[in-house]
Short mmCIF file of C-alpha atoms and ligand atoms in Angstrom, two decimals:
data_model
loop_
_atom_site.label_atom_id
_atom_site.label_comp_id
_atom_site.label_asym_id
_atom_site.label_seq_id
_atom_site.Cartn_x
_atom_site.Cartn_y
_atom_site.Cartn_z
CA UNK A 1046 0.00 0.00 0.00
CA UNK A 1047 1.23 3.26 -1.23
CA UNK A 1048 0.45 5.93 1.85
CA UNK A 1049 0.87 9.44 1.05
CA UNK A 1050 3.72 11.55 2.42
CA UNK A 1051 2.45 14.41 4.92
CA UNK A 1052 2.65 17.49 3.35
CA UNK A 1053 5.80 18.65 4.57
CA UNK A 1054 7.85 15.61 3.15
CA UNK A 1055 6.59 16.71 -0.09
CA UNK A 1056 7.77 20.46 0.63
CA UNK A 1057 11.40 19.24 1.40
CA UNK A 1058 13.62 18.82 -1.76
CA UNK A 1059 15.82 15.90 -2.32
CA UNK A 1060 18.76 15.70 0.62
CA UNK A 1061 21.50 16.54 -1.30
CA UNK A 1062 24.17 14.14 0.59
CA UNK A 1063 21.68 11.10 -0.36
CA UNK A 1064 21.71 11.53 -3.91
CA UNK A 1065 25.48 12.28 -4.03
CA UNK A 1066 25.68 8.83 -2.12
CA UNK A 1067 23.56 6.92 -4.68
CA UNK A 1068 25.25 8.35 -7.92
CA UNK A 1069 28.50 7.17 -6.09
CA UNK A 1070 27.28 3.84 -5.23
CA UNK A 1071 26.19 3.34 -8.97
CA UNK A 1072 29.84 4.63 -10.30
CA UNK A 1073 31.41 2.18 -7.90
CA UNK A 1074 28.69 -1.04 -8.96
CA UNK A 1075 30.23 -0.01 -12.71
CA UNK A 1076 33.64 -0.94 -11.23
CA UNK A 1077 34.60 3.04 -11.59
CA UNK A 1078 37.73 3.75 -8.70
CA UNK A 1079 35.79 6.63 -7.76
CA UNK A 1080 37.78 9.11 -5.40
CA UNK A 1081 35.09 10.90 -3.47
CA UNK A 1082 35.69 14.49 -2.81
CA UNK A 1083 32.32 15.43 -2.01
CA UNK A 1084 31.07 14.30 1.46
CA UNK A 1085 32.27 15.57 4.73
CA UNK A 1086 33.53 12.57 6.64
CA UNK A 1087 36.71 12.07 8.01
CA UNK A 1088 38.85 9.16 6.83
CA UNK A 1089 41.06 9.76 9.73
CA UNK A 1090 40.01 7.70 12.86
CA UNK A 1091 39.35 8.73 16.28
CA UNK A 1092 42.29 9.09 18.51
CA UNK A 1093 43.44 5.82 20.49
CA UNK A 1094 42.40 7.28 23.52
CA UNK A 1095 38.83 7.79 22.14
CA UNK A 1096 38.73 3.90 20.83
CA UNK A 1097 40.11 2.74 24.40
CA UNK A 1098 37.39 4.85 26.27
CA UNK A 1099 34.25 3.99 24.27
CA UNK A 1100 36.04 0.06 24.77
CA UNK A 1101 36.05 0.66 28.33
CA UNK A 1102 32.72 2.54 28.80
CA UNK A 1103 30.65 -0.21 26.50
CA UNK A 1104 31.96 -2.94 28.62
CA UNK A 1105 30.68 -1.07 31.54
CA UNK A 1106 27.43 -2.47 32.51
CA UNK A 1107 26.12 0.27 34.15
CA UNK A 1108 26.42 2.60 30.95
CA UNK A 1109 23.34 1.12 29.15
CA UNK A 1110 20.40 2.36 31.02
CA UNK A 1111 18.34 5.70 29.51
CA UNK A 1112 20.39 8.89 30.01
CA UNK A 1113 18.54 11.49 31.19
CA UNK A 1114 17.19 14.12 28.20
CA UNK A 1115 19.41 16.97 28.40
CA UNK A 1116 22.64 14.66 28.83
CA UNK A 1117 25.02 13.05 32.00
CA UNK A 1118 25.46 15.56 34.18
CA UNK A 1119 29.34 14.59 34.29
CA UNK A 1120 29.18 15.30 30.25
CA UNK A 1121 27.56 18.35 30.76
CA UNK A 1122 29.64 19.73 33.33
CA UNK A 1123 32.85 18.51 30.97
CA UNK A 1124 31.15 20.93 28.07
CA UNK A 1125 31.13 23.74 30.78
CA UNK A 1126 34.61 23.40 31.40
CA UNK A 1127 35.68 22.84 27.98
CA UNK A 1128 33.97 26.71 26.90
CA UNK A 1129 35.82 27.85 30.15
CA UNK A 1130 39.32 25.93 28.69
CA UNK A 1131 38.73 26.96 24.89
CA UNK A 1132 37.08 29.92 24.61
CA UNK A 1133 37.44 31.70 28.26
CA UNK A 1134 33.66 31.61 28.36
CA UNK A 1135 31.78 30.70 31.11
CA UNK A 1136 28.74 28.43 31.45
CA UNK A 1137 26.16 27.27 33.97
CA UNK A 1138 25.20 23.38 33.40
CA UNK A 1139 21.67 24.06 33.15
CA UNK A 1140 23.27 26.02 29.88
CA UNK A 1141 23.93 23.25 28.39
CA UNK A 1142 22.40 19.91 26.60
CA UNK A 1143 23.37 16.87 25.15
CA UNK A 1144 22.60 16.08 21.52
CA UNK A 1145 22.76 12.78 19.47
CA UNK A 1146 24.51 15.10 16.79
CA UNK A 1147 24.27 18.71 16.04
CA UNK A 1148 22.19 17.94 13.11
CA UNK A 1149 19.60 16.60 15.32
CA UNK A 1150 19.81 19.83 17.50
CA UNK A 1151 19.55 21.96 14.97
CA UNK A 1152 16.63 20.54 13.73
CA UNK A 1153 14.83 20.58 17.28
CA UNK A 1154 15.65 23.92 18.10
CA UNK A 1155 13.20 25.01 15.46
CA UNK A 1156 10.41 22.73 16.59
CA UNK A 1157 11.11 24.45 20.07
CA UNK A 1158 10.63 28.31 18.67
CA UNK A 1159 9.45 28.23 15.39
CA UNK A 1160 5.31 28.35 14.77
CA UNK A 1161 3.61 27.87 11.09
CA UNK A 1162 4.28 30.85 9.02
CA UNK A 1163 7.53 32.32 11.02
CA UNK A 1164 10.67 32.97 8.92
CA UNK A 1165 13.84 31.43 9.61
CA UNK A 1166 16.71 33.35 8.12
CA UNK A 1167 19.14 30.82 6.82
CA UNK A 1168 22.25 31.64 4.81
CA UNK A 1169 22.55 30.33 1.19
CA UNK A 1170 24.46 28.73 0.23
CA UNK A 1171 24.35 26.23 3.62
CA UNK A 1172 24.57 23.19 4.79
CA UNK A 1173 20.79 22.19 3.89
CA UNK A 1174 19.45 21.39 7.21
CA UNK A 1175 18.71 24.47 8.45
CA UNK A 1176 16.21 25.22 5.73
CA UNK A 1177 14.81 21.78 5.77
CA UNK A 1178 15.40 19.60 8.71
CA UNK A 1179 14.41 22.99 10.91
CA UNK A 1180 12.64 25.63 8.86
CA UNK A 1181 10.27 23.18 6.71
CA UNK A 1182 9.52 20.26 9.08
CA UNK A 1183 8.86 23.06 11.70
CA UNK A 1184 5.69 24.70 8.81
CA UNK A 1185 8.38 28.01 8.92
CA UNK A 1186 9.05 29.46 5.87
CA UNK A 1187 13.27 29.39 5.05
CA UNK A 1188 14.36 33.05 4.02
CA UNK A 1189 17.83 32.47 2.21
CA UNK A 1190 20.93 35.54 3.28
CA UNK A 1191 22.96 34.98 0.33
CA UNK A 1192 26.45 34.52 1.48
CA UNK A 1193 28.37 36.59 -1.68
CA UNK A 1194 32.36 36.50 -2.12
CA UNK A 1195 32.36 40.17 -2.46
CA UNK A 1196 31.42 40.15 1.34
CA UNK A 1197 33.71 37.44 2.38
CA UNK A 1198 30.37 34.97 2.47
CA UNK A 1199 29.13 36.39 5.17
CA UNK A 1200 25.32 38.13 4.88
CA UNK A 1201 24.62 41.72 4.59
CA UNK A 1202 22.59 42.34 7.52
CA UNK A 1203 21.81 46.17 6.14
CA UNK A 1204 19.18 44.29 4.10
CA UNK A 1205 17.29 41.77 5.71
CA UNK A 1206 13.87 42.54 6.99
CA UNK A 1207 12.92 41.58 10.37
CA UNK A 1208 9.48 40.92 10.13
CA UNK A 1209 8.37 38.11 11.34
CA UNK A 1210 11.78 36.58 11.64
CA UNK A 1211 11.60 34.31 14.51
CA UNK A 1212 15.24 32.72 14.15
CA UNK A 1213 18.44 32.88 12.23
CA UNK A 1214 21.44 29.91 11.28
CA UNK A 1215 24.86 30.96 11.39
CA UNK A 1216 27.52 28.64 10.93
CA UNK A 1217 31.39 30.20 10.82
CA UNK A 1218 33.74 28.28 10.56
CA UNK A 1219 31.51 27.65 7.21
CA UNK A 1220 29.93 24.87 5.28
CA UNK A 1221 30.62 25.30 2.12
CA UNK A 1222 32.66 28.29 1.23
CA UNK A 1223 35.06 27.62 4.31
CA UNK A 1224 34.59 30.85 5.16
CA UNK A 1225 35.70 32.48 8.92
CA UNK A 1226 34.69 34.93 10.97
CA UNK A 1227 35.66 37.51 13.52
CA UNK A 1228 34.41 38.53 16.57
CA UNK A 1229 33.31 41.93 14.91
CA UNK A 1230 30.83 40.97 12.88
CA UNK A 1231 29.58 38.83 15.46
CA UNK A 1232 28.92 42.03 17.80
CA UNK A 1233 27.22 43.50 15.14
CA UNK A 1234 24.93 39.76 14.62
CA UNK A 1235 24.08 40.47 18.38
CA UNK A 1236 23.29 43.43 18.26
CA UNK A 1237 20.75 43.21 15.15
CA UNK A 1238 19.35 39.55 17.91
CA UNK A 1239 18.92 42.17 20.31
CA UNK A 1240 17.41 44.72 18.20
CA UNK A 1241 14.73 42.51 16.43
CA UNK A 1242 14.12 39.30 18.77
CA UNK A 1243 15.62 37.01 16.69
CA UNK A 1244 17.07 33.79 18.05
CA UNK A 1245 20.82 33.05 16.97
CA UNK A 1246 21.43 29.73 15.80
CA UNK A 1247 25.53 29.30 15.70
CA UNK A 1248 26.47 26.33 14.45
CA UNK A 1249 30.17 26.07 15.29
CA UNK A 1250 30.90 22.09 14.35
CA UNK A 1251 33.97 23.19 12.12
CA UNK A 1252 35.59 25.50 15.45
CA UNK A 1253 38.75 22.85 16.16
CA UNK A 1254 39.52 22.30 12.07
CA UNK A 1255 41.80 24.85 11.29
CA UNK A 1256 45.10 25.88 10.24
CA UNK A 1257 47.90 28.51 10.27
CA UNK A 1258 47.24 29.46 13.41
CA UNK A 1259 43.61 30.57 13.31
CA UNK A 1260 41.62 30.23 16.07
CA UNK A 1261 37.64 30.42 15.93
CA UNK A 1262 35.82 32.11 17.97
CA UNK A 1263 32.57 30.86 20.19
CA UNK A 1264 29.67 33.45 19.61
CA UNK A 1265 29.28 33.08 23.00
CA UNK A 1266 32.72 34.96 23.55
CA UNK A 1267 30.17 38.07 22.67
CA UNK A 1268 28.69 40.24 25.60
CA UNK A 1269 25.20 39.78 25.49
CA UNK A 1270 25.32 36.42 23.15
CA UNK A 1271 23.95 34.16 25.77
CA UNK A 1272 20.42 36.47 25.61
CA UNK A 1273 19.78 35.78 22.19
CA UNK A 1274 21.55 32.44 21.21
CA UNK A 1275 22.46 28.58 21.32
CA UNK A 1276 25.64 27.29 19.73
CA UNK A 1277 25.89 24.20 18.67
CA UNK A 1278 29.30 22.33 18.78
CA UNK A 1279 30.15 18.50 18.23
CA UNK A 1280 32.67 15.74 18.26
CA UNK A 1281 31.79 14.53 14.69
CA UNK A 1282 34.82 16.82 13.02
CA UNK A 1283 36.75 17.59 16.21
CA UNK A 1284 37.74 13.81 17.17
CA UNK A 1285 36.71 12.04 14.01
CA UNK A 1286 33.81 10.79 15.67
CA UNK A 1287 30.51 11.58 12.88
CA UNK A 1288 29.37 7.91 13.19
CA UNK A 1289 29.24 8.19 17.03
CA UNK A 1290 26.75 11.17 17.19
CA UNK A 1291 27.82 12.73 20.21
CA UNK A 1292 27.05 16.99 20.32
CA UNK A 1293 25.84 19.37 22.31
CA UNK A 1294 24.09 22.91 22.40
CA UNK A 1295 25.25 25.97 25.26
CA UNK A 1296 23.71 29.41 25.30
CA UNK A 1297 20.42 31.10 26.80
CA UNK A 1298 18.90 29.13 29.31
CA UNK A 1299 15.42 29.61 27.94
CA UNK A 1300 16.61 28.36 24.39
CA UNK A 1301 18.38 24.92 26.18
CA UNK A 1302 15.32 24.70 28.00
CA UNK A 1303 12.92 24.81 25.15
CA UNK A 1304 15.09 22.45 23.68
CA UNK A 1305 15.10 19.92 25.99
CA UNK A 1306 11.25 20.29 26.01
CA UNK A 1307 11.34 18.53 22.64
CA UNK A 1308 14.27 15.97 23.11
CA UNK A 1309 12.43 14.91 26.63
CA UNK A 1310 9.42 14.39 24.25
CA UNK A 1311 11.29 12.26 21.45
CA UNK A 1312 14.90 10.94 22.79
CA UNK A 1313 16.61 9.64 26.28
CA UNK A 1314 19.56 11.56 25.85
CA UNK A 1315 22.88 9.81 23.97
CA UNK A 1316 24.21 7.13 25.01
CA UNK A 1317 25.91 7.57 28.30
CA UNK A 1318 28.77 5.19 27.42
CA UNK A 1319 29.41 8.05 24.34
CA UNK A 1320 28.96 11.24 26.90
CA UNK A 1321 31.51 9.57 29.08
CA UNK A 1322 33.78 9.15 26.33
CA UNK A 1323 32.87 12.25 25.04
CA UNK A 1324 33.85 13.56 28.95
CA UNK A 1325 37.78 11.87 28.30
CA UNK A 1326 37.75 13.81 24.74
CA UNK A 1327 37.14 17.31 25.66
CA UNK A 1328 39.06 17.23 28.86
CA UNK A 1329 42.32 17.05 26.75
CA UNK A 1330 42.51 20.33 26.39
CA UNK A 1331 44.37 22.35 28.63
CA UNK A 1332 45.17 25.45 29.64
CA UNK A 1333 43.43 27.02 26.21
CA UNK A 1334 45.50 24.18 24.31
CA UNK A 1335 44.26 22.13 21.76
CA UNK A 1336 45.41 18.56 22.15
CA UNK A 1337 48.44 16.91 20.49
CA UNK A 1338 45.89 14.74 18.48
CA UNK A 1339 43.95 17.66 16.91
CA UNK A 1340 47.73 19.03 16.01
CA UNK A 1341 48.46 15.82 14.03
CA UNK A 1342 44.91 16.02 12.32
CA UNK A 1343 44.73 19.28 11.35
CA UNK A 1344 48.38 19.32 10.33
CA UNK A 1345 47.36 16.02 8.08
CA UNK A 1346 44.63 18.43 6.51
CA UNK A 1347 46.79 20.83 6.27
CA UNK A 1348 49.23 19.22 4.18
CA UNK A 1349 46.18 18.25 1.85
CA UNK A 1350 44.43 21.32 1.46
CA UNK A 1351 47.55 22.99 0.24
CA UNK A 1352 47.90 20.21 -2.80
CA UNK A 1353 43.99 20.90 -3.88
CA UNK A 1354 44.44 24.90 -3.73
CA UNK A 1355 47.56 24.35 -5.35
CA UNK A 1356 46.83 22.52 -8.08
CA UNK A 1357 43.38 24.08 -8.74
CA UNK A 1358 44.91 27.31 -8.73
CA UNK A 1359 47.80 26.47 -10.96
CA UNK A 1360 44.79 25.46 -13.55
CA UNK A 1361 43.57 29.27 -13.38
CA UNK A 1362 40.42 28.53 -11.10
CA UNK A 1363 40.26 30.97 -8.14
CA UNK A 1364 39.68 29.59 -4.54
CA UNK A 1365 41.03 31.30 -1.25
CA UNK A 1366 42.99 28.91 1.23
CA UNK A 1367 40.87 28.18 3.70
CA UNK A 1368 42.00 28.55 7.28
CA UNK A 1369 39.53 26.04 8.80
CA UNK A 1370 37.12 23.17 7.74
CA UNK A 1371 37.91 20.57 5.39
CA UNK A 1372 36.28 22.32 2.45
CA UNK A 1373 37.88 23.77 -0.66
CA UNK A 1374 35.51 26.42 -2.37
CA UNK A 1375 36.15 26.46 -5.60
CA UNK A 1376 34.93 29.62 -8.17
CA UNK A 1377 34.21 26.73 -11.22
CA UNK A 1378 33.32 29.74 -13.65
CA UNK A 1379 29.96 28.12 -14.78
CA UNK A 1380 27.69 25.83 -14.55
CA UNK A 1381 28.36 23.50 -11.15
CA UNK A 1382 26.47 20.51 -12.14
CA UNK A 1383 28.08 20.10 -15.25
CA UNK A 1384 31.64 21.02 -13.80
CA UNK A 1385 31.12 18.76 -11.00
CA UNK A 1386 29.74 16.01 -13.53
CA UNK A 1387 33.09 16.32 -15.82
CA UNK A 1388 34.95 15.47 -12.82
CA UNK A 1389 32.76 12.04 -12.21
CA UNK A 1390 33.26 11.01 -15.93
CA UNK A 1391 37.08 10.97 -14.60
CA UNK A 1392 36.03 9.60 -11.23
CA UNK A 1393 36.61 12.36 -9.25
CA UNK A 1394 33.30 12.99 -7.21
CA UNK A 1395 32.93 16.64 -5.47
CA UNK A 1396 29.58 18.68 -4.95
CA UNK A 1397 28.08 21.04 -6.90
CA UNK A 1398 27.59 24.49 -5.14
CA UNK A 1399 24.29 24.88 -6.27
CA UNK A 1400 23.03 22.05 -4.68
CA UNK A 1401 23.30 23.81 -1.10
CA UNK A 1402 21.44 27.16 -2.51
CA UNK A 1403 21.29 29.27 -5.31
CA UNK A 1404 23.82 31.27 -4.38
CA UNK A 1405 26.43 28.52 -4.25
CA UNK A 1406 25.84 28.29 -8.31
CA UNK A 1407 29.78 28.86 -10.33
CA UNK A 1408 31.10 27.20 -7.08
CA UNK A 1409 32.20 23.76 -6.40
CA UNK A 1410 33.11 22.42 -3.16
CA UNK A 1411 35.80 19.59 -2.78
CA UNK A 1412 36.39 17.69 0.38
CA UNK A 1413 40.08 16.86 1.49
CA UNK A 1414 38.69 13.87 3.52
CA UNK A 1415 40.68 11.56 1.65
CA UNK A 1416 44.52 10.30 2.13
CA UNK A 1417 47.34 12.52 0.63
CA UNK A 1418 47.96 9.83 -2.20
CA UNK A 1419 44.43 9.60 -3.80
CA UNK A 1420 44.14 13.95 -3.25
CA UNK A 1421 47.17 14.11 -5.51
CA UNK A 1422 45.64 11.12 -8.15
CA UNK A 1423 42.13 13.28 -7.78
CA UNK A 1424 45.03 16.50 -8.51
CA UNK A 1425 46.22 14.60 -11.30
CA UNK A 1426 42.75 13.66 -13.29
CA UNK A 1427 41.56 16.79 -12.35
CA UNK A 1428 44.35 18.66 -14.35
CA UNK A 1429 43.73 15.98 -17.13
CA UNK A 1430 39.76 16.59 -17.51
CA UNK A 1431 40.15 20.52 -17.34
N1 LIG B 2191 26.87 21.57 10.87
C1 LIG B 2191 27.57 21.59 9.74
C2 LIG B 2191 27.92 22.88 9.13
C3 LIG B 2191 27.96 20.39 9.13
O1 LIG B 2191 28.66 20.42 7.99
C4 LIG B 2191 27.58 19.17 9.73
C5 LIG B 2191 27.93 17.88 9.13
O2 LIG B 2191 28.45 17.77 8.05
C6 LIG B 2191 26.86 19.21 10.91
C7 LIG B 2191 26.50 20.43 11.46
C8 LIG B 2191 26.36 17.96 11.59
O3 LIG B 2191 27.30 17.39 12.40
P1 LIG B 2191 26.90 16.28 13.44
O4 LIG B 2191 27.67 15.07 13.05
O5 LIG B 2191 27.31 16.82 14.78
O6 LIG B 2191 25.43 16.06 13.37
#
């Protein structure tokens, strides 16, 4: 029996990361040695220490019962501490929840704040789940900030319109253009929260991937942030941990609160074998210090990002060198689709930038989730095909 979809299924357009997956599945069946450049998972593995905890912690008996809905309290006080240790912020515990991956959170948060009919400023082009797994599920209607080069990708806030705009998605370090932020523009996002009611959604999952000494900032670090937003952070990117879906959300009391209001309603929390672990990962930093693993990793990165940018810009195409994520974002000077699909017929799979907003059309982006050795082959048929 064929049921029909509800009517916001049929709002949402295709997930983007879905059908990348299936055209790569089919170039693989065809015995293609596809090199894919195009979805944002690490290669790299989780630390030792990470492996040994979540060993120890499984085999733990008492680590299997229900967690409670807005996390351990031992993870949440670790998440506390961390924002004290990283970014000199300080945080209560009932500041702070536990998430079975940002992208869940995310999502939430808008069935938390957002009625039928309320806008939800999201910038485009974005990682897609703001407009859809928050703004459309939630009946809001998604009002793209285009994210232009000539303004460094962020969004001109001299020209939104307030109306009705219950909530806005931010995400610096960013997804796609790799894009960073300071803490001046951040004063001014704030300030325009402040100004309006609007609810700041900062999505911060790319904060530890970055190089050449950059170091992002927490929008929290703002005076006056923790009235008007959440930020949502996650050990996905930072320990190689996406498949373990372990996050969390700090900010305004009232916005953890509503949040929790949902997750009691739908979830038991994460696993509390993953919080604990979660509790041995963050508490390696020290002193303000990123830990020697996240050195290693980002210096592995590193070392790959600078063979994509240079390669791609020895073939003429313009792309700035990003100083954090693992995203190349690459000025294709067309069409994306059919750039991107010139690569595939040499089995090199990236993503075309249209495909997170219009205004990521004449960009690719390529992922440097893949060893050193089969970056430089994807260098190599790259500067073949173009
Ligand atoms: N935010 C951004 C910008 C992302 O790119 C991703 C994943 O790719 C996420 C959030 C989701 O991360 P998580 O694994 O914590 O759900």
């Amino acid at each position: 029996m064929n049921f029909e979809y509800a009517e916001r299924i049929n709002r949402l357009p295709p997930y983007l990361f879905a059908e990348m997956e299936k055209i790569q599945k089919e170039k693989k069946a065809q015995g293609v040695d596809l090199i894919s450049l195009s979805i944002g998972d690490p290669d790299l593995p989780p630390p030792d220490f990470v492996v040994e905890a979540l060993v120890k912690e499984t085999s733990d008996l008492k680590n299997h019962n229900y967690s409670f809905s807005q996390g351990e309290p031992i993870f949440r006080e670790a998440i506390s501490n961390w924002y004290k240790n990283r970014f000199n912020v300080d945080v209560e515990h009932d500041q702070v929840i536990a998430l079975l991956g940002s992208k869940e959170g995310i999502a939430n948060v808008a069935r938390a704040f957002v009625n039928p009919g309320d806008k939800v400023l999201v910038p485009d082009p974005a990682y897609p789940v703001y407009a859809n797994g928050s703004a459309i599920l939630c009946d809001g209607i998604a009002v793209p900030m285009p994210l232009l080069e000539d303004n460094n990708f962020q969004p001109n806030l001299d020209v939104i319109k307030p109306d009705n705009v219950r909530m806005m998605f931010l995400n610096y370090p960013n997804n796609p253009t790799a894009a960073t932020i300071d803490k001046n523009f951040l004063r001014q996002v704030i300030d325009f929260a402040k100004d309006n009611k609007i609810i700041i959604c900062y999505d911060n999952a790319y904060s530890e991937i970055t190089y050449d000494n950059y170091r992002a900032p927490s929008i929290l670090e703002i005076p006056g942030a923790d009235e008007v937003a959440i930020e949502f952070n996650s050990l996905s990117k930072t320990f190689n941990m996406t498949g373990d879906r372990i996050a969390f959300a700090v900010g305004n009391k009232h916005l953890v609160t509503g949040l929790t209001k949902i997750k009691s309603q739908i979830d038991s929390g994460p696993p509390v074998y993953t919080q604990k672990v979660a509790v041995a990962a963050l508490n390696t930093y020290k002193n303000c210090e990123q830990p020697e693993f996240l050195h290693k990793n980002n210096k592995i990165l590193q070392e790959r990002r600078d063979l994509l940018v240079n390669t791609l810009t020895k073939l003429g195409y313009t792309c700035k060198t990003p100083k954090a994520t693992f995203y190349v974002w690459v000025n294709c000077k067309g069409d994306s689709m059919k750039f991107a699909a010139k690569l595939l017929d040499v089995g090199v799979a990236v993503t075309p930038g249209v495909g997170f907003g219009k205004h990521g059309e004449g960009y690719v982006r390529i992922t440097f989730t893949q060893p050193k050795e089969r970056i430089q082959e994807a260098c190599n048929r790259i500067t073949n095909a173009l």
